[in-house]
PDB file of C-alpha atoms in Angstrom:
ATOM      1  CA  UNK A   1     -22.527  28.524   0.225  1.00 43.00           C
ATOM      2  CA  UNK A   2     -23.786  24.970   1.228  1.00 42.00           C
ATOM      3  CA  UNK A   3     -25.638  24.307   3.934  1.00 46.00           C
ATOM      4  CA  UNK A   4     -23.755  20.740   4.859  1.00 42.00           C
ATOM      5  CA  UNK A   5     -20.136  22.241   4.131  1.00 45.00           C
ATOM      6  CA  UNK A   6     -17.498  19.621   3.195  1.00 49.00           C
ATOM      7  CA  UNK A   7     -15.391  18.513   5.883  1.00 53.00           C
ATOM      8  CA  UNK A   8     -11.366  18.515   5.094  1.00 51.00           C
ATOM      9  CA  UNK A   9     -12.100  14.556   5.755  1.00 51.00           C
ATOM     10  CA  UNK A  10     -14.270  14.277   3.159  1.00 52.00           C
ATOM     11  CA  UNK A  11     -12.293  16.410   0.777  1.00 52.00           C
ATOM     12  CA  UNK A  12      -9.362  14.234   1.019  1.00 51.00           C
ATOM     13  CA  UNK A  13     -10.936  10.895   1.107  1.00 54.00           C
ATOM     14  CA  UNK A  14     -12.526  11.524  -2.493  1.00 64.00           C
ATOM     15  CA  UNK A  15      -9.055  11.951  -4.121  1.00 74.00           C
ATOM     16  CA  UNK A  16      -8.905  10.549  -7.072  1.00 89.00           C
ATOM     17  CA  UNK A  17      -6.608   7.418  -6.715  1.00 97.00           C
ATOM     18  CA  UNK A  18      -4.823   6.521  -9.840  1.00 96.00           C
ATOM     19  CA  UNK A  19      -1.756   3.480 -10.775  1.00 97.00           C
ATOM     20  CA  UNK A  20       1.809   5.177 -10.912  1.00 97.00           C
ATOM     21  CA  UNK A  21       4.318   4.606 -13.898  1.00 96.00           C
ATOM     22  CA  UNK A  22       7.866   4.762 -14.055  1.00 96.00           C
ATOM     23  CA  UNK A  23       7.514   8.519 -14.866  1.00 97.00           C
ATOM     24  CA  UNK A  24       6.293   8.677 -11.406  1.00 98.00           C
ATOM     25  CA  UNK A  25       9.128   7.200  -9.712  1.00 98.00           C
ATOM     26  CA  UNK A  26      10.951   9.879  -8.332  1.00 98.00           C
ATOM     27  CA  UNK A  27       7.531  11.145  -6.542  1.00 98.00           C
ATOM     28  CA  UNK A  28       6.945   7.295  -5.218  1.00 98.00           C
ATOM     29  CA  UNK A  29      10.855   7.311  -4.446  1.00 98.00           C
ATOM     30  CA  UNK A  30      10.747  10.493  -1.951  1.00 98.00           C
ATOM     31  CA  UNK A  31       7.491   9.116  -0.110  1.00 98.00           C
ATOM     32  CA  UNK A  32       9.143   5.858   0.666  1.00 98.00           C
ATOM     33  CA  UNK A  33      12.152   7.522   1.483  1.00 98.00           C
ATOM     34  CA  UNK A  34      10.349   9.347   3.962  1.00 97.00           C
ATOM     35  CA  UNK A  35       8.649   6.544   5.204  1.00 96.00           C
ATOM     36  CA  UNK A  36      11.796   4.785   6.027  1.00 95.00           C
ATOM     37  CA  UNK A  37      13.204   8.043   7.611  1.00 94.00           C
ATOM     38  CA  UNK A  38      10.084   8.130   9.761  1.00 92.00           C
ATOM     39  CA  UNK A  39      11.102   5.261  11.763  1.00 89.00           C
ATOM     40  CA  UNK A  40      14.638   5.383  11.452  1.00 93.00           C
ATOM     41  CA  UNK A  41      15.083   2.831   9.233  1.00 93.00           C
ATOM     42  CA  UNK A  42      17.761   2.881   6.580  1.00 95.00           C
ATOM     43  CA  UNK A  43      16.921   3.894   2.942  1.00 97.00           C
ATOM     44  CA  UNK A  44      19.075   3.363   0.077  1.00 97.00           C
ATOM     45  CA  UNK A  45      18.233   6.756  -0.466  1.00 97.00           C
ATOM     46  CA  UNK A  46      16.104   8.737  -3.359  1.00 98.00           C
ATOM     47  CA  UNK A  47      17.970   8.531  -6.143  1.00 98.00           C
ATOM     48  CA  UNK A  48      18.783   4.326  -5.829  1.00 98.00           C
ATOM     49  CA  UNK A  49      14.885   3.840  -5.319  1.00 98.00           C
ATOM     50  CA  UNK A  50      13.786   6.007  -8.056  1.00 98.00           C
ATOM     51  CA  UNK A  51      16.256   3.737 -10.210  1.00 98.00           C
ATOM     52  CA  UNK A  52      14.595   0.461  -8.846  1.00 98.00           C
ATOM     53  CA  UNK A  53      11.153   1.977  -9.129  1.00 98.00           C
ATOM     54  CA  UNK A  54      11.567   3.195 -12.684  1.00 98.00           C
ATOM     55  CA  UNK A  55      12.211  -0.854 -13.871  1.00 97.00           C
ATOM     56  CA  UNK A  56      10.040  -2.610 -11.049  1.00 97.00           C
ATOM     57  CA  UNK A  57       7.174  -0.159 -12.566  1.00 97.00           C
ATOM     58  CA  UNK A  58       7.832  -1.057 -16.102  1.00 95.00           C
ATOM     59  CA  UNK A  59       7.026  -4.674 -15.676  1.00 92.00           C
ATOM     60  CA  UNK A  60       3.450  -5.995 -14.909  1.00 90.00           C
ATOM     61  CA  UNK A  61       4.522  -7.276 -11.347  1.00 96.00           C
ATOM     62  CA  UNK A  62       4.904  -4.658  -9.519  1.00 98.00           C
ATOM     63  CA  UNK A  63       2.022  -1.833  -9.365  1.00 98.00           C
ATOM     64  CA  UNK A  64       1.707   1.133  -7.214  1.00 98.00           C
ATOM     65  CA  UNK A  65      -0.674   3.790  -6.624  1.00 98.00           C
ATOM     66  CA  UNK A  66      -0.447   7.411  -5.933  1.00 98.00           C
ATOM     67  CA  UNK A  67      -3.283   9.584  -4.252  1.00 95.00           C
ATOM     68  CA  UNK A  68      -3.442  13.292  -5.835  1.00 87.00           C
ATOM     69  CA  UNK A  69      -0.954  15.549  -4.614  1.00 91.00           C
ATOM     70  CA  UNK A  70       1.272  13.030  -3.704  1.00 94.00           C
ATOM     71  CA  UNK A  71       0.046  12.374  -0.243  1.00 96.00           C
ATOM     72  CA  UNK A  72      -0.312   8.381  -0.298  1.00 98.00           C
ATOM     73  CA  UNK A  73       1.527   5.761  -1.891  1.00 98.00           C
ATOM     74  CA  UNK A  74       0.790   1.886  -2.001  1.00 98.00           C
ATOM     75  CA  UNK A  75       3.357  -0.568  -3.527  1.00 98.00           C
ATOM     76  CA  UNK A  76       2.276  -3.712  -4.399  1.00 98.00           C
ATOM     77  CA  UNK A  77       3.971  -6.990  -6.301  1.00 98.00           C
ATOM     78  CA  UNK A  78       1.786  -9.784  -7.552  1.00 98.00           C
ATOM     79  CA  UNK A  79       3.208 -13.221  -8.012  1.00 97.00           C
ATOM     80  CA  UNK A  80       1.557 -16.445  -9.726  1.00 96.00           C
ATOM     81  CA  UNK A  81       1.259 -19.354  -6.410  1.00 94.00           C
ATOM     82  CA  UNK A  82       0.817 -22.934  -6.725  1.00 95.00           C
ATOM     83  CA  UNK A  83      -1.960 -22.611  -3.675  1.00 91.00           C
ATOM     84  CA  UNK A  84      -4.088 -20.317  -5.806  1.00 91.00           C
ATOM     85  CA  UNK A  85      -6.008 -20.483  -9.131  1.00 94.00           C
ATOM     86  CA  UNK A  86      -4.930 -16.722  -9.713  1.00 96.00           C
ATOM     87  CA  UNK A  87      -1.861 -14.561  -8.527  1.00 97.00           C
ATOM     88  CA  UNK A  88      -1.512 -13.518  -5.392  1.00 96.00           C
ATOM     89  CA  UNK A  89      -0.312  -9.748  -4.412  1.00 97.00           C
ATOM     90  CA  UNK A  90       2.010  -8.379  -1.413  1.00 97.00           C
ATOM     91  CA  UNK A  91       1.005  -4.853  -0.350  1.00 98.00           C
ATOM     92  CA  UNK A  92       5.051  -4.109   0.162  1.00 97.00           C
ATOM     93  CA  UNK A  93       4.625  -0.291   1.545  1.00 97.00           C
ATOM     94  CA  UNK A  94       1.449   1.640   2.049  1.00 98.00           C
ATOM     95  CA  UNK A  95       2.259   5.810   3.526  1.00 97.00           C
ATOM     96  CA  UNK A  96       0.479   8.431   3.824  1.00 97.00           C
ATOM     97  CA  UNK A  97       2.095  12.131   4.965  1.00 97.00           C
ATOM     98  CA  UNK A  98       2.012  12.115   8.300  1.00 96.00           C
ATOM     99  CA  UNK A  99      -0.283  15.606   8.641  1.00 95.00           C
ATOM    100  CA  UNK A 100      -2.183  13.897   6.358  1.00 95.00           C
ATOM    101  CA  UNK A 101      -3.053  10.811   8.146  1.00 93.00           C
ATOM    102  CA  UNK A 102      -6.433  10.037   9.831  1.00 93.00           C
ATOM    103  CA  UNK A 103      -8.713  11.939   6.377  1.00 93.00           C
ATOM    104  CA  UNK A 104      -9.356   8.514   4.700  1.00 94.00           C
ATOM    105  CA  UNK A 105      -5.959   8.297   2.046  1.00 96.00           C
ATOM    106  CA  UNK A 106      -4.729   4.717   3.445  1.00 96.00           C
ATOM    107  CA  UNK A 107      -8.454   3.728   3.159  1.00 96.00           C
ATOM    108  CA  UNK A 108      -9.060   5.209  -0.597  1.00 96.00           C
ATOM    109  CA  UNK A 109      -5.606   3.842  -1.264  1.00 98.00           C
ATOM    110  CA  UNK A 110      -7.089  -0.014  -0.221  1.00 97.00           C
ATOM    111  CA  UNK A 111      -9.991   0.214  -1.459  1.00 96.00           C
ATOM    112  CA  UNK A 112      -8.413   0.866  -4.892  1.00 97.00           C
ATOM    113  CA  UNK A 113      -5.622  -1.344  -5.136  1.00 97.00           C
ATOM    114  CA  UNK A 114      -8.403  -4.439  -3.640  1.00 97.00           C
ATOM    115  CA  UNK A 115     -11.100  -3.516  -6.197  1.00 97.00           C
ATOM    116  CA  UNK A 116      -8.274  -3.238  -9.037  1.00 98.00           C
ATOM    117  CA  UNK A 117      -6.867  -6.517  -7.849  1.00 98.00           C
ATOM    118  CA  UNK A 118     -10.528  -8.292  -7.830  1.00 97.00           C
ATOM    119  CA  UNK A 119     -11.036  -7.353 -11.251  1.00 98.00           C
ATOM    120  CA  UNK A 120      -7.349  -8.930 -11.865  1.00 97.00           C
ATOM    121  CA  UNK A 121      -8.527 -12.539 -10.605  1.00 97.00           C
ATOM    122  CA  UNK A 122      -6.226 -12.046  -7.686  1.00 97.00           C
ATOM    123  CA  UNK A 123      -6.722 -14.583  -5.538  1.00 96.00           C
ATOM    124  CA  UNK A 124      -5.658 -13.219  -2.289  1.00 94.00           C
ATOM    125  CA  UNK A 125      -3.991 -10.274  -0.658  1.00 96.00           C
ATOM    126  CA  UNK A 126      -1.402 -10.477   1.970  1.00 95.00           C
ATOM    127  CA  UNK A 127       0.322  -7.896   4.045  1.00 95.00           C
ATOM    128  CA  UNK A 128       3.645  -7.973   6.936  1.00 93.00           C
ATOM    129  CA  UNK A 129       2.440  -5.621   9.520  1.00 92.00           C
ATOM    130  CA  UNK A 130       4.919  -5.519  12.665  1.00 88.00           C
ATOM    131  CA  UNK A 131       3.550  -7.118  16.198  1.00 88.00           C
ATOM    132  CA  UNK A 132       3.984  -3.731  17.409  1.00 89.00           C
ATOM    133  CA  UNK A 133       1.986  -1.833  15.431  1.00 91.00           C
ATOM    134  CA  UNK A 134      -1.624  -2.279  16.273  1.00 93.00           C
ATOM    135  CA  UNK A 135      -2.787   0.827  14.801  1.00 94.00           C
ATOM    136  CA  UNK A 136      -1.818  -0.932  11.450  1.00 93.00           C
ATOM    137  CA  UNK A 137      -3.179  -3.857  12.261  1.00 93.00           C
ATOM    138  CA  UNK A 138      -6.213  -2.269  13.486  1.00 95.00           C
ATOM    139  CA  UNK A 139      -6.463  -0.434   9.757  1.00 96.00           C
ATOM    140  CA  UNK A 140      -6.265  -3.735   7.798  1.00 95.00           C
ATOM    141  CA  UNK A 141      -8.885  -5.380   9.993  1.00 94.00           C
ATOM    142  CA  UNK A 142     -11.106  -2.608   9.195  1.00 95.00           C
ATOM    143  CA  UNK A 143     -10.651  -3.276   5.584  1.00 96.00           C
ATOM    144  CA  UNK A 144     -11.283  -6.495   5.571  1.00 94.00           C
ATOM    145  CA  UNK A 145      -7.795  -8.103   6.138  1.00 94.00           C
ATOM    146  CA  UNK A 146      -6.882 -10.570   8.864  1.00 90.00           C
ATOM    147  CA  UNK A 147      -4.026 -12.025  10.760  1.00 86.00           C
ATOM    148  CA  UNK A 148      -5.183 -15.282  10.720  1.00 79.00           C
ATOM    149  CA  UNK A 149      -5.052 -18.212   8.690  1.00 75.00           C
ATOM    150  CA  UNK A 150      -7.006 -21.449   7.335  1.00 71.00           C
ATOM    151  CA  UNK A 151      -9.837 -22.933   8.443  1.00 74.00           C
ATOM    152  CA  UNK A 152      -8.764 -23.281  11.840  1.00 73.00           C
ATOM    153  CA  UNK A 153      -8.452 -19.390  11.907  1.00 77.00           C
ATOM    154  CA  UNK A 154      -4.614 -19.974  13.309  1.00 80.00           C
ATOM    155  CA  UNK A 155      -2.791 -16.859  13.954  1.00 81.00           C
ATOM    156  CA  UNK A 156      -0.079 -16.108  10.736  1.00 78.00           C
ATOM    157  CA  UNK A 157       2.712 -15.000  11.465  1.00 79.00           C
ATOM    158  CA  UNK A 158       6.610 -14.103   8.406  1.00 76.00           C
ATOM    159  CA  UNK A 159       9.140 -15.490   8.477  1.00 82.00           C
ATOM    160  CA  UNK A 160      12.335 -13.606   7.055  1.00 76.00           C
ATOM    161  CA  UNK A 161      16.338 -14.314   6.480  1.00 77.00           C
ATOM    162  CA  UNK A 162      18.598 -10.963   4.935  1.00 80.00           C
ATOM    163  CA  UNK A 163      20.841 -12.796   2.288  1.00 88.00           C
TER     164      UNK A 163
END
């Protein structure tokens, strides 16, 4: 037996992170269903995303990672923009399992998809985090992300209209 045992924190937070397929869909379809369900927002359900999922992850836009076991999920699409030498991606969903929360998934899960999309000659993340939710907002500042905006460091805000 070690003398430093490993903590459950650490445990989790070294999950190998890996990038989903379409094969993975219905797995990526039931954690975003769930996500949805956690604050009672309407989901087309599991079998309708899994459809979506399975062609959205056979093109090159749209890229998602999985921890191990299923316990985190990040959903991102990546777009070419005329304000940026290279594409520019939209974290669209990051979960993690609720009893799974606060052991460093969300964090592995960032640090991934950022180094992946560095190598990619991405020019420049951006995320739609809800006024409300500061403990989100809190994450992403602690990764490096900010809610701010130009040189003049003005606060950013979305914009959105259901069609």
């Amino acid at each position: 037996m070690s003398a430093h045992p490993t903590s459950d924190k650490q445990r989790v937070a070294t999950l190998p992170i890996r990038q989903a397929s379409a094969e993975d869909a219905v797995v990526i379809a039931g954690l975003l269903h769930e996500f949805n369900g956690e604050f009672d927002v309407a989901s087309p359900g599991v079998p309708a995303l899994t459809s979506r999922l399975e062609s959205l992850l056979a093109e090159r836009s749209t890229i998602c990672y999985l921890s191990r076991c299923a316990l985190g999920v990040a959903l991102v699409t990546r777009r070419p923009n005329v304000w940026s030498e290279g594409p520019v991606d939209l974290l669209d969903e990051l979960y993690v399992v609720p009893q799974y929360r606060g052991l460093g998934i969300g964090g592995a899960l960032i640090t991934r998809l950022v180094a992946d999309a560095r190598d990619a000659g991405v020019s420049v993340i951006e995320i739609n985090v809800d006024e409300a939710d500061v403990d989100a907002q809190r994450f992403y500042e602690r990764h490096g992300f900010t809610g701010r905006h130009g040189p003049s460091s003005e606060r950013a805000f979305y914009f959105s209209q259901e069609l």
